[in-house]
CSV table of C-alpha atoms in Angstrom, one decimal:
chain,number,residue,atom,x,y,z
A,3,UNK,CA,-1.4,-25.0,6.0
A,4,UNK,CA,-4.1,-26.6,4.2
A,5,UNK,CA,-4.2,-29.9,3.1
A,6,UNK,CA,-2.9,-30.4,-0.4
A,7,UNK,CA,-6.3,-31.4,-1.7
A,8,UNK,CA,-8.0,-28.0,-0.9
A,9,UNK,CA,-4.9,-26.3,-2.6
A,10,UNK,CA,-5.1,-28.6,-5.7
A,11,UNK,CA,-8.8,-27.6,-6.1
A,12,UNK,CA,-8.3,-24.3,-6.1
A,13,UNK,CA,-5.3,-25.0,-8.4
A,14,UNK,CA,-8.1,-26.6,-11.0
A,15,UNK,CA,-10.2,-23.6,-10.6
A,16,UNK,CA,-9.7,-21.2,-13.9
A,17,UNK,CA,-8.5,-17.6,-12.9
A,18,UNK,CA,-10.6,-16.0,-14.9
A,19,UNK,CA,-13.5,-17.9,-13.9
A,20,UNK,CA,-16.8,-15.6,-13.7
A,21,UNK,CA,-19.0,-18.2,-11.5
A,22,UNK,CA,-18.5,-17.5,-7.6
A,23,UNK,CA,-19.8,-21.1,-7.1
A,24,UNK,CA,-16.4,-22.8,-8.7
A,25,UNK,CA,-15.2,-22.0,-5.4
A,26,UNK,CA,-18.4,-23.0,-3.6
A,27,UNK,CA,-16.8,-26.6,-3.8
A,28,UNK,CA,-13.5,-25.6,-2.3
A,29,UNK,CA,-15.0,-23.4,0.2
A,30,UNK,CA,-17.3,-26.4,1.1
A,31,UNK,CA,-14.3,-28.2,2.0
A,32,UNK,CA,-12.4,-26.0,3.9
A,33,UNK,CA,-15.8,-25.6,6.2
A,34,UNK,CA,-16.7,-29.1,6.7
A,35,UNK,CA,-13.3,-30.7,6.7
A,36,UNK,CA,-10.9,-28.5,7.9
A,37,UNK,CA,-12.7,-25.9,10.1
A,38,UNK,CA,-15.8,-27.5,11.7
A,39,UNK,CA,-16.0,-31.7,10.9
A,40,UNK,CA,-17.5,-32.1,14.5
A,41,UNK,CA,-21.3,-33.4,14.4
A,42,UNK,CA,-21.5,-30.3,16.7
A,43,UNK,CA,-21.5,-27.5,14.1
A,44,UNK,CA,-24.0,-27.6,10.7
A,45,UNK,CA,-23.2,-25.8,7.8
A,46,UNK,CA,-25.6,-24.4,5.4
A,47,UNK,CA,-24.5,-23.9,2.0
A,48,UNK,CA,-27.0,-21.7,0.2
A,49,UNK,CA,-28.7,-20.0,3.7
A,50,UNK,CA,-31.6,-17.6,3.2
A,51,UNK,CA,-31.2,-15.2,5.9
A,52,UNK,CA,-34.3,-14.7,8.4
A,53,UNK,CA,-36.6,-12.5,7.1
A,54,UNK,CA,-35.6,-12.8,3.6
A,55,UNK,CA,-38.6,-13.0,0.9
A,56,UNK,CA,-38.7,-16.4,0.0
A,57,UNK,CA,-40.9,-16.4,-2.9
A,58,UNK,CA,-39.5,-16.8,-6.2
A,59,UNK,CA,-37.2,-15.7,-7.9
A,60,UNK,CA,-34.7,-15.6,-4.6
A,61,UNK,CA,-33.2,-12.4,-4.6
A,62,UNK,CA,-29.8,-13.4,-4.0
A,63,UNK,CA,-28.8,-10.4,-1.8
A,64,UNK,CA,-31.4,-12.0,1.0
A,65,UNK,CA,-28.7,-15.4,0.9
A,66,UNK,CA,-25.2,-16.2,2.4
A,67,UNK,CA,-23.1,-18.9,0.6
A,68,UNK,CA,-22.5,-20.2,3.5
A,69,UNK,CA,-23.6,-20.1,6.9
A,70,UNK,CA,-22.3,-22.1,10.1
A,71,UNK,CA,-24.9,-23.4,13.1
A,72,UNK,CA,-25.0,-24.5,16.0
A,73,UNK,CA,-28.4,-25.9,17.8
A,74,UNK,CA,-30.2,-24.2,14.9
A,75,UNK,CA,-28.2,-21.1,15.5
A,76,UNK,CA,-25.7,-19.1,13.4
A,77,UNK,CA,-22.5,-18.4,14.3
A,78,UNK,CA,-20.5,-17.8,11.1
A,79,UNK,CA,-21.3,-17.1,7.7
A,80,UNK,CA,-18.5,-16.9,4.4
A,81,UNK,CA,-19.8,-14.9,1.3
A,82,UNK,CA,-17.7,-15.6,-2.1
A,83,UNK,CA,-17.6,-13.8,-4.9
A,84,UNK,CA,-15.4,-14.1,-8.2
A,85,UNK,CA,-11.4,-13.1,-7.7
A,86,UNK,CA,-12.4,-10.8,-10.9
A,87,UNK,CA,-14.1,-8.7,-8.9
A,88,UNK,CA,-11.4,-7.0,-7.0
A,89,UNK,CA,-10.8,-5.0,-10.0
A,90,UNK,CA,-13.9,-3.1,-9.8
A,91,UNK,CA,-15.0,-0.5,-7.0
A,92,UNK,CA,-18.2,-0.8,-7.5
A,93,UNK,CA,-18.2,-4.6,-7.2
A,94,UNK,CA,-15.8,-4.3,-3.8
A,95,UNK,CA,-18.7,-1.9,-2.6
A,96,UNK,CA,-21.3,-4.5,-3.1
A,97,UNK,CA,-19.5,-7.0,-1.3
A,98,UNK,CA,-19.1,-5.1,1.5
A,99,UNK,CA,-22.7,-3.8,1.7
A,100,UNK,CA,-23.6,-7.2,1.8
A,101,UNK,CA,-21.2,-8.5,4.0
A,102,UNK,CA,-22.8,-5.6,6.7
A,103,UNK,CA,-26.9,-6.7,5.3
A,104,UNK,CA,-25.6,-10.2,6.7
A,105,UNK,CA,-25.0,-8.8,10.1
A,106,UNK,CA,-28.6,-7.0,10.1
A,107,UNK,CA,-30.0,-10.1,9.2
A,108,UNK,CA,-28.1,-12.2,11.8
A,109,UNK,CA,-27.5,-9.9,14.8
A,110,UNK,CA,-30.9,-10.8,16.5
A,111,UNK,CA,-30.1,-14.7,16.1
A,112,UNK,CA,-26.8,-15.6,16.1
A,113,UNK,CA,-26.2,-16.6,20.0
A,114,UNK,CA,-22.7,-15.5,20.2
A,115,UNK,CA,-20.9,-12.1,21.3
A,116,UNK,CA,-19.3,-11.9,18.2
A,117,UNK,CA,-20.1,-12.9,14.7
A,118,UNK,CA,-17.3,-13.5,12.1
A,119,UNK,CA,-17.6,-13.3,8.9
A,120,UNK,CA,-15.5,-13.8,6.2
A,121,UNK,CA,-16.2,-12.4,2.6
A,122,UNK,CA,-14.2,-14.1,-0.2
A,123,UNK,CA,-12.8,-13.1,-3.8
A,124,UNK,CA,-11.1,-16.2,-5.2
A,125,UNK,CA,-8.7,-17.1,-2.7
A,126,UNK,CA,-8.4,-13.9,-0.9
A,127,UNK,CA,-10.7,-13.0,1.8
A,128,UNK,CA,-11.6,-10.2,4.6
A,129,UNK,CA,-12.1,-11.3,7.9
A,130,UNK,CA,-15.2,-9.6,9.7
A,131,UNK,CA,-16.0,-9.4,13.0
A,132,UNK,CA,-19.3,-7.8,14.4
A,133,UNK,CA,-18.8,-7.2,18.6
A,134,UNK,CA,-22.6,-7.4,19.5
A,135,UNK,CA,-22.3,-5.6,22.7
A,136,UNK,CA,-21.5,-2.7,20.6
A,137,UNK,CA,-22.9,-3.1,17.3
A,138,UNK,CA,-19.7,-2.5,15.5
A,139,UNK,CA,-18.8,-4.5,12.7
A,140,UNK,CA,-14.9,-4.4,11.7
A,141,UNK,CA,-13.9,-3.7,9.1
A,142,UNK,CA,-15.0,0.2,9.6
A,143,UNK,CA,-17.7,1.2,7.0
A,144,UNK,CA,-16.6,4.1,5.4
A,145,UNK,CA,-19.5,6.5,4.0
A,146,UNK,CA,-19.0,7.1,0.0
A,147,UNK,CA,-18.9,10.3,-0.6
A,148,UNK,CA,-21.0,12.4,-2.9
A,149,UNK,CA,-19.3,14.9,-4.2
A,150,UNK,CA,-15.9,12.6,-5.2
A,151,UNK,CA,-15.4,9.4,-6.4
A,152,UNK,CA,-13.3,7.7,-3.7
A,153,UNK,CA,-12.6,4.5,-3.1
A,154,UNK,CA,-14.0,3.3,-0.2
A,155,UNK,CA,-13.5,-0.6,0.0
A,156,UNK,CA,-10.2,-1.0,-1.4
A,157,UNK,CA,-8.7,-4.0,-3.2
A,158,UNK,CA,-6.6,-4.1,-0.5
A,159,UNK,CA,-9.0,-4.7,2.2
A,160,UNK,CA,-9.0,-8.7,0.7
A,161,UNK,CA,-5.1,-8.8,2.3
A,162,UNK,CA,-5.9,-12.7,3.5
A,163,UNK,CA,-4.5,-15.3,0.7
A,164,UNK,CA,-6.0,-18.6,2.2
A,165,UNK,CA,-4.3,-20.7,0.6
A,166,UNK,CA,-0.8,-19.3,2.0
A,167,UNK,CA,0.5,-20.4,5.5
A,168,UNK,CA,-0.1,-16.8,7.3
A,169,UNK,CA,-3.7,-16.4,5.2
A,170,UNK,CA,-4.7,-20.0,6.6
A,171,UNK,CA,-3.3,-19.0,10.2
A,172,UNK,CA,-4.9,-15.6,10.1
A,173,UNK,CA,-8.3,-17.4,8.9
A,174,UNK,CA,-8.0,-20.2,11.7
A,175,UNK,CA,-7.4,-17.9,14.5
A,176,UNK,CA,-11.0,-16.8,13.6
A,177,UNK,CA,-12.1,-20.0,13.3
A,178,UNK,CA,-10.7,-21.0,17.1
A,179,UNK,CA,-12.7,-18.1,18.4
A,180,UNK,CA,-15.9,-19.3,16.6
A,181,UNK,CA,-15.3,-22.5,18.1
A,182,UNK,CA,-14.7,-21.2,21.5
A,183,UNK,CA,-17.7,-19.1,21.5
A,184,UNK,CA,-19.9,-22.4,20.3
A,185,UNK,CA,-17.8,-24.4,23.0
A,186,UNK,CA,-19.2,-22.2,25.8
A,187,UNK,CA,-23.3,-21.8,24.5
């Protein structure tokens, strides 16, 4: 389970916030505390992905909250958005697309046969996972149609509540694979 601090922040955090960063500070927690305190791993809050325009004004589709390195490399990356956005299709479909423009980004650099990701909504989240001998990227994308409007990322999909004791085990299980993978670069 997490450590009662982490779950009294996200207590504190309003539920009807509409700033993804008031759970920038939980999140930053859980990463460097919990998940990866070892001098071995770096994270990056705030990472502009490689070949991202840089110039300003940052177009904030070209950066991940949060990316995890090691030796300069990436090997994890958590995107968070506001719980309020579940209720909207078109903002699930967002986060998915850029959930998989992460993995376009990363796929040349990240040193690892897989790459997890996790994309976050409050304190429910979708575990990732791109397989890079294959080029698949789980969840399955599933192509919008254009003649109906179906739902194609549903509310559903965020079925990982972190800050329960099967989210948290579900969400470290990724984590031990990340760790293995780094252990063995």
């Amino acid at each position: 389970m997490l450590p009662q601090f982490i779950l009294d922040q996200f207590a504190r955090i309003p539920h009807d916030t509409l700033f993804d960063n008031d759970y920038y500070g939980v999140f930053n927690n859980i990463l460097t505390k919990v998940c990866f305190p070892d001098d071995v791993f770096t994270v990056h809050p705030c990472y502009p992905l490689p070949h991202a325009v840089e110039e300003p004004p940052i177009d904030l589709d070209s950066v991940a909250p949060y990316v995890v390195k090691v030796n300069n490399q990436p090997i994890f990356f958590l995107d968070i958005e506001t719980p309020s956005n579940l209720d909207y299709i078109s903002e699930r479909v967002d986060a998915d697309l850029h959930m998989r423009s992460m993995y376009r980004y990363l796929y040349d650099v990240t040193p690892t046969p897989r790459l997890h990701g996790v994309s976050v909504m409050g304190q429910r989240l979708v575990l990732y996972c791109l397989d890079k001998a294959t080029a698949r990227v789980n969840p399955k994308f599933v192509v919008p149609s254009s003649t109906y409007s179906i739902d194609t990322v549903p509310a559903e999909r965020w079925d990982t509540d972190i800050t329960t004791e099967e989210g948290y085990q579900r969400f470290m299980a990724v984590i031990d694979d990340v760790i293995q993978m780094a252990a063995a670069l």
